[in-house]
Amino acid sequence: MTTPDTFTRTPVPRLDLYTLQVFVAVLDEGSIAAAAAREHIAPSALSKRLSELERTLDVTLFNRHARGVEPTSAGLALARHARALLHQAGSLADEIRDFSSGVRGHVRIAANLSSITQFLPGELRRFLDQHPDVRIDLEENVSSAVTRAVQENVSDIGIYTQTDDDSGLLVFPYQRDVMTLVVNQAHPLAARSSIAFADTLEYDHVGMHRGSAANYLFTREAAAINRTVRLRFQVTSYDALVSMVRGELGIGIVPTKALSLFACEDLRIIPLTDAWAQRQLKLCVRSNEPLSGAARLLLDHLLEEVQPTGGA
């Protein structure tokens, strides 16, 4: 009769967290030299660790060439698991360390500028009033980087508007924002009470930076009518955009609620008549991994905060 002890067990490779950490650094930096500088280790020592890791796993993790290194399919697969292990180890250390200071839980959020400007400050304040022992890390990024951060386990919760890749994510509808046109009072459009996006395209625009969801949206909508957006300047924040409009350097399109943060008495705010001007923001988490207790609490709180009639 076969007993449990007679089964052949597949040996588990012995991996240490530091080797996985420098492996991920090489993946992120694209070269051994850059990764070694980031991790404060000699390039030769890092290269040796990579070779030992490949020997242990019996796979090639990187293709090496004169310009640096590129991960193989096996390297990309290991990276996903390595990031998860490193995150879990870091969360374990943080949670144990936090007990000494009274903190009970740690949540990482990646969010786009629109959600941070309009919705998150109040929502996070109300959450922390109820759960003061939870520590929240918030990083602002463009929508495509937000979903990637959640996919790669760099963030627990993501808030975004538009992305080309939300694979492996569980997505929930979040708040809605309303885009509006802002112009200087001396501008020819200042007398309008409302306006279609197409009617703005003969004028210079001040837009958000390349890669932003707003930039993608306006470019797409202009292309749909065989037009282009005359982007005279591109900025990285709404306050910079408003300042440029105030200086008569162009017109801009921004979320309505974001304008409440700035002095706009000397500007004209004109509603857009286009249906797409009401945007759906989204929440996302990884679909194949349970959330920590603190992250689940925060996700539930954010979903409860969603305004039934939209965020306008």
Short mmCIF file of C-alpha atoms in Angstrom, two decimals:
data_model
loop_
_atom_site.label_atom_id
_atom_site.label_comp_id
_atom_site.label_asym_id
_atom_site.label_seq_id
_atom_site.Cartn_x
_atom_site.Cartn_y
_atom_site.Cartn_z
CA MET A 1 0.00 0.00 0.00
CA THR A 2 1.30 3.42 -0.94
CA THR A 3 1.76 5.81 1.94
CA PRO A 4 2.05 9.61 1.67
CA ASP A 5 5.75 9.35 2.42
CA THR A 6 6.39 7.29 -0.69
CA PHE A 7 5.22 9.96 -3.15
CA THR A 8 7.99 11.61 -5.13
CA ARG A 9 8.06 15.30 -4.33
CA THR A 10 9.28 17.84 -6.85
CA PRO A 11 12.07 19.81 -5.21
CA VAL A 12 11.22 23.47 -4.69
CA PRO A 13 13.92 25.85 -6.00
CA ARG A 14 15.59 27.80 -3.21
CA LEU A 15 15.07 31.48 -4.00
CA ASP A 16 16.05 34.39 -1.81
CA LEU A 17 14.18 37.68 -1.81
CA TYR A 18 17.24 39.83 -2.46
CA THR A 19 18.03 37.95 -5.66
CA LEU A 20 14.43 38.43 -6.79
CA GLN A 21 14.72 42.12 -5.91
CA VAL A 22 17.80 42.66 -8.08
CA PHE A 23 16.23 40.54 -10.83
CA VAL A 24 13.21 42.90 -10.88
CA ALA A 25 15.59 45.88 -10.87
CA VAL A 26 17.30 44.57 -14.02
CA LEU A 27 13.90 44.10 -15.64
CA ASP A 28 12.86 47.66 -14.74
CA GLU A 29 16.14 49.34 -15.73
CA GLY A 30 16.90 47.34 -18.85
CA SER A 31 20.57 46.89 -18.03
CA ILE A 32 22.71 45.25 -15.38
CA ALA A 33 24.77 48.38 -14.83
CA ALA A 34 21.75 50.60 -14.17
CA ALA A 35 20.16 47.99 -11.91
CA ALA A 36 23.41 47.59 -9.99
CA ALA A 37 23.60 51.34 -9.41
CA ARG A 38 19.98 51.38 -8.22
CA GLU A 39 20.50 48.48 -5.82
CA HIS A 40 23.99 49.57 -4.68
CA ILE A 41 25.64 46.32 -5.71
CA ALA A 42 28.64 45.68 -7.95
CA PRO A 43 27.61 44.81 -11.54
CA SER A 44 29.72 41.66 -11.42
CA ALA A 45 27.99 40.51 -8.23
CA LEU A 46 24.57 41.22 -9.71
CA SER A 47 25.45 39.38 -12.91
CA LYS A 48 26.58 36.40 -10.84
CA ARG A 49 23.29 36.36 -8.95
CA LEU A 50 21.36 36.37 -12.22
CA SER A 51 23.42 33.48 -13.59
CA GLU A 52 22.86 31.50 -10.38
CA LEU A 53 19.13 32.24 -10.56
CA GLU A 54 18.97 31.00 -14.15
CA ARG A 55 20.93 27.89 -13.18
CA THR A 56 18.63 27.21 -10.22
CA LEU A 57 15.50 27.54 -12.36
CA ASP A 58 17.12 25.94 -15.44
CA VAL A 59 15.80 28.68 -17.75
CA THR A 60 17.12 31.73 -19.55
CA LEU A 61 15.60 34.84 -17.99
CA PHE A 62 17.23 37.52 -20.14
CA ASN A 63 18.56 37.85 -23.66
CA ARG A 64 21.77 39.84 -23.35
CA HIS A 65 22.91 42.25 -26.07
CA ALA A 66 25.13 45.30 -26.45
CA ARG A 67 22.36 47.76 -25.50
CA GLY A 68 21.39 45.91 -22.33
CA VAL A 69 19.08 43.00 -21.58
CA GLU A 70 15.56 41.99 -22.57
CA PRO A 71 13.44 39.54 -20.57
CA THR A 72 12.45 36.23 -22.11
CA SER A 73 8.94 34.81 -21.70
CA ALA A 74 10.22 32.93 -18.68
CA GLY A 75 11.70 36.16 -17.31
CA LEU A 76 8.37 37.97 -17.64
CA ALA A 77 6.55 35.10 -15.94
CA LEU A 78 9.04 35.10 -13.07
CA ALA A 79 8.74 38.90 -12.77
CA ARG A 80 4.99 38.68 -12.08
CA HIS A 81 5.52 36.20 -9.26
CA ALA A 82 8.63 37.97 -7.98
CA ARG A 83 6.78 41.27 -7.65
CA ALA A 84 3.99 39.50 -5.76
CA LEU A 85 6.46 37.83 -3.39
CA LEU A 86 8.36 41.06 -2.80
CA HIS A 87 5.12 42.91 -2.15
CA GLN A 88 3.95 40.26 0.31
CA ALA A 89 7.29 40.32 2.09
CA GLY A 90 7.21 44.11 2.25
CA SER A 91 3.62 44.11 3.47
CA LEU A 92 4.52 41.57 6.15
CA ALA A 93 7.41 43.70 7.35
CA ASP A 94 5.30 46.88 7.25
CA GLU A 95 2.41 45.26 9.10
CA ILE A 96 4.62 43.90 11.87
CA ARG A 97 6.51 47.19 12.10
CA ASP A 98 3.27 49.14 12.13
CA PHE A 99 2.06 47.32 15.22
CA SER A 100 4.63 49.28 17.21
CA SER A 101 3.13 52.59 16.02
CA GLY A 102 -0.52 51.57 16.16
CA VAL A 103 -1.08 51.31 12.38
CA ARG A 104 -3.30 48.40 11.31
CA GLY A 105 -3.07 47.97 7.57
CA HIS A 106 -1.42 49.50 4.52
CA VAL A 107 -3.05 50.24 1.15
CA ARG A 108 -1.36 51.46 -2.03
CA ILE A 109 -3.43 53.47 -4.52
CA ALA A 110 -2.49 54.57 -8.03
CA ALA A 111 -4.85 57.22 -9.39
CA ASN A 112 -5.13 59.63 -12.27
CA LEU A 113 -5.04 63.40 -11.81
CA SER A 114 -8.77 63.84 -12.35
CA SER A 115 -9.75 61.58 -9.45
CA ILE A 116 -7.14 63.07 -7.13
CA THR A 117 -8.21 66.62 -7.94
CA GLN A 118 -11.97 66.10 -7.70
CA PHE A 119 -12.91 63.16 -5.52
CA LEU A 120 -10.22 61.41 -3.50
CA PRO A 121 -9.31 64.08 -0.91
CA GLY A 122 -12.75 64.07 0.68
CA GLU A 123 -13.28 60.34 0.28
CA LEU A 124 -9.93 59.45 1.85
CA ARG A 125 -10.49 61.93 4.68
CA ARG A 126 -13.80 60.29 5.54
CA PHE A 127 -12.22 56.82 5.37
CA LEU A 128 -9.33 57.79 7.65
CA ASP A 129 -11.75 59.35 10.11
CA GLN A 130 -13.31 55.89 10.45
CA HIS A 131 -10.07 53.91 10.17
CA PRO A 132 -7.24 56.07 11.55
CA ASP A 133 -4.92 53.08 11.95
CA VAL A 134 -4.74 52.36 8.20
CA ARG A 135 -1.81 53.82 6.28
CA ILE A 136 -2.51 54.87 2.67
CA ASP A 137 0.13 55.52 -0.01
CA LEU A 138 -1.19 57.46 -3.01
CA GLU A 139 0.67 57.92 -6.30
CA GLU A 140 -0.62 60.04 -9.19
CA ASN A 141 -0.12 58.67 -12.69
CA VAL A 142 -1.69 58.53 -16.14
CA SER A 143 -4.42 55.95 -16.66
CA SER A 144 -2.30 53.45 -18.60
CA ALA A 145 0.34 53.48 -15.86
CA VAL A 146 -2.35 53.12 -13.19
CA THR A 147 -3.68 49.84 -14.60
CA ARG A 148 -0.14 48.57 -15.16
CA ALA A 149 0.76 49.33 -11.53
CA VAL A 150 -2.18 47.23 -10.32
CA GLN A 151 -1.44 44.42 -12.78
CA GLU A 152 2.18 44.29 -11.62
CA ASN A 153 1.24 44.40 -7.92
CA VAL A 154 2.85 47.79 -7.41
CA SER A 155 -0.54 49.13 -6.28
CA ASP A 156 -3.54 47.49 -4.64
CA ILE A 157 -6.25 49.78 -6.03
CA GLY A 158 -6.25 51.83 -9.23
CA ILE A 159 -8.45 54.69 -10.41
CA TYR A 160 -8.40 55.59 -14.09
CA THR A 161 -10.50 56.67 -17.05
CA GLN A 162 -9.16 54.96 -20.18
CA THR A 163 -6.55 52.32 -20.93
CA ASP A 164 -5.65 49.94 -23.72
CA ASP A 165 -5.07 47.02 -21.33
CA ASP A 166 -7.14 46.08 -18.29
CA SER A 167 -6.49 42.33 -18.55
CA GLY A 168 -6.32 40.51 -15.23
CA LEU A 169 -8.24 43.30 -13.49
CA LEU A 170 -11.60 43.43 -11.75
CA VAL A 171 -13.15 46.76 -12.75
CA PHE A 172 -15.90 48.75 -11.00
CA PRO A 173 -17.59 51.99 -12.13
CA TYR A 174 -16.46 54.91 -9.98
CA GLN A 175 -17.37 58.60 -10.15
CA ARG A 176 -18.21 60.53 -13.32
CA ASP A 177 -16.55 63.80 -14.19
CA VAL A 178 -17.69 66.48 -16.61
CA MET A 179 -15.25 68.15 -18.97
CA THR A 180 -15.75 71.86 -19.66
CA LEU A 181 -14.09 74.55 -21.73
CA VAL A 182 -12.25 77.40 -20.00
CA VAL A 183 -11.24 80.54 -21.92
CA ASN A 184 -9.94 84.00 -21.18
CA GLN A 185 -12.68 86.65 -21.10
CA ALA A 186 -11.00 88.38 -24.05
CA HIS A 187 -11.23 85.25 -26.22
CA PRO A 188 -13.66 85.17 -29.19
CA LEU A 189 -15.46 82.19 -27.62
CA ALA A 190 -16.07 83.93 -24.30
CA ALA A 191 -19.60 85.00 -25.27
CA ARG A 192 -20.77 81.41 -25.87
CA SER A 193 -23.13 79.83 -23.31
CA SER A 194 -22.26 76.30 -24.48
CA ILE A 195 -20.13 74.87 -27.25
CA ALA A 196 -19.38 71.72 -29.22
CA PHE A 197 -15.81 70.45 -29.16
CA ALA A 198 -15.60 70.75 -32.96
CA ASP A 199 -16.13 74.50 -32.70
CA THR A 200 -13.03 74.87 -30.51
CA LEU A 201 -10.64 73.26 -32.98
CA GLU A 202 -9.88 76.40 -34.97
CA TYR A 203 -8.25 77.90 -31.86
CA ASP A 204 -5.00 77.14 -30.03
CA HIS A 205 -5.40 74.76 -27.09
CA VAL A 206 -3.45 74.32 -23.89
CA GLY A 207 -3.57 70.58 -23.21
CA MET A 208 -2.35 67.97 -20.78
CA HIS A 209 0.89 66.12 -21.38
CA ARG A 210 1.37 63.24 -23.81
CA GLY A 211 0.12 59.95 -22.44
CA SER A 212 -2.68 61.49 -20.41
CA ALA A 213 -6.23 60.19 -20.85
CA ALA A 214 -7.44 63.70 -21.70
CA ASN A 215 -4.84 64.08 -24.45
CA TYR A 216 -5.84 60.71 -25.90
CA LEU A 217 -9.55 61.58 -25.69
CA PHE A 218 -9.28 64.93 -27.47
CA THR A 219 -6.99 63.55 -30.17
CA ARG A 220 -9.38 60.66 -30.82
CA GLU A 221 -12.48 62.84 -30.97
CA ALA A 222 -10.82 65.32 -33.32
CA ALA A 223 -9.63 62.49 -35.59
CA ALA A 224 -13.20 61.12 -35.72
CA ILE A 225 -14.26 64.27 -37.58
CA ASN A 226 -11.04 64.47 -39.63
CA ARG A 227 -9.67 67.36 -37.60
CA THR A 228 -6.69 67.87 -35.32
CA VAL A 229 -6.25 69.66 -32.00
CA ARG A 230 -3.96 72.68 -32.22
CA LEU A 231 -2.00 71.94 -29.06
CA ARG A 232 0.12 75.04 -28.58
CA PHE A 233 1.28 74.09 -25.08
CA GLN A 234 1.16 70.92 -22.99
CA VAL A 235 1.30 70.94 -19.20
CA THR A 236 1.21 68.41 -16.36
CA SER A 237 -1.34 69.98 -14.00
CA TYR A 238 -4.68 71.75 -14.10
CA ASP A 239 -3.37 74.81 -12.28
CA ALA A 240 -0.69 75.25 -14.97
CA LEU A 241 -3.35 74.89 -17.66
CA VAL A 242 -5.57 77.52 -16.01
CA SER A 243 -2.61 79.88 -15.67
CA MET A 244 -1.80 79.53 -19.37
CA VAL A 245 -5.42 80.23 -20.31
CA ARG A 246 -5.42 83.26 -18.03
CA GLY A 247 -2.32 84.47 -19.88
CA GLU A 248 -4.22 84.28 -23.20
CA LEU A 249 -1.98 81.51 -24.49
CA GLY A 250 -4.83 79.25 -25.55
CA ILE A 251 -8.07 77.64 -24.44
CA GLY A 252 -8.32 74.53 -22.29
CA ILE A 253 -10.66 71.65 -21.44
CA VAL A 254 -10.64 70.47 -17.83
CA PRO A 255 -12.94 68.63 -15.38
CA THR A 256 -15.55 71.03 -14.00
CA LYS A 257 -14.93 70.22 -10.33
CA ALA A 258 -11.20 70.78 -10.73
CA LEU A 259 -11.89 74.43 -11.57
CA SER A 260 -13.32 74.99 -8.08
CA LEU A 261 -9.75 74.78 -6.77
CA PHE A 262 -8.62 77.85 -8.71
CA ALA A 263 -9.59 81.49 -8.92
CA CYS A 264 -11.55 81.65 -12.17
CA GLU A 265 -13.43 84.94 -11.75
CA ASP A 266 -11.54 86.45 -14.67
CA LEU A 267 -12.17 83.43 -16.92
CA ARG A 268 -15.19 82.06 -18.77
CA ILE A 269 -16.30 78.48 -18.11
CA ILE A 270 -18.35 77.09 -21.00
CA PRO A 271 -20.13 73.69 -20.92
CA LEU A 272 -19.34 71.24 -23.72
CA THR A 273 -22.36 69.77 -25.52
CA ASP A 274 -20.60 66.54 -26.57
CA ALA A 275 -21.78 63.30 -24.93
CA TRP A 276 -18.19 62.17 -24.28
CA ALA A 277 -17.62 65.26 -22.10
CA GLN A 278 -19.14 63.19 -19.26
CA ARG A 279 -16.44 60.63 -18.50
CA GLN A 280 -16.75 57.45 -16.46
CA LEU A 281 -13.90 56.94 -14.01
CA LYS A 282 -13.17 53.37 -12.94
CA LEU A 283 -11.78 51.49 -9.95
CA CYS A 284 -9.69 48.37 -10.48
CA VAL A 285 -8.05 45.63 -8.44
CA ARG A 286 -6.30 42.41 -9.44
CA SER A 287 -8.84 39.72 -10.30
CA ASN A 288 -6.69 36.75 -9.32
CA GLU A 289 -5.54 37.85 -5.87
CA PRO A 290 -7.58 38.61 -2.74
CA LEU A 291 -7.26 42.06 -1.20
CA SER A 292 -5.91 42.60 2.27
CA GLY A 293 -8.45 43.49 4.93
CA ALA A 294 -7.50 47.18 4.82
CA ALA A 295 -7.61 47.33 1.01
CA ARG A 296 -11.03 45.65 0.99
CA LEU A 297 -12.30 48.20 3.53
CA LEU A 298 -11.05 51.07 1.37
CA LEU A 299 -12.45 49.61 -1.87
CA ASP A 300 -15.87 49.15 -0.26
CA HIS A 301 -15.71 52.71 1.09
CA LEU A 302 -14.86 54.18 -2.33
CA LEU A 303 -17.70 52.25 -3.97
CA GLU A 304 -20.13 53.48 -1.32
CA GLU A 305 -19.00 57.05 -2.02
CA VAL A 306 -20.00 56.86 -5.69
CA GLN A 307 -22.64 59.47 -6.45
CA PRO A 308 -25.74 57.75 -7.96
CA THR A 309 -26.35 60.57 -10.45
CA GLY A 310 -22.67 61.04 -11.36
CA GLY A 311 -19.89 63.29 -10.18
CA ALA A 312 -21.01 66.43 -11.95
#
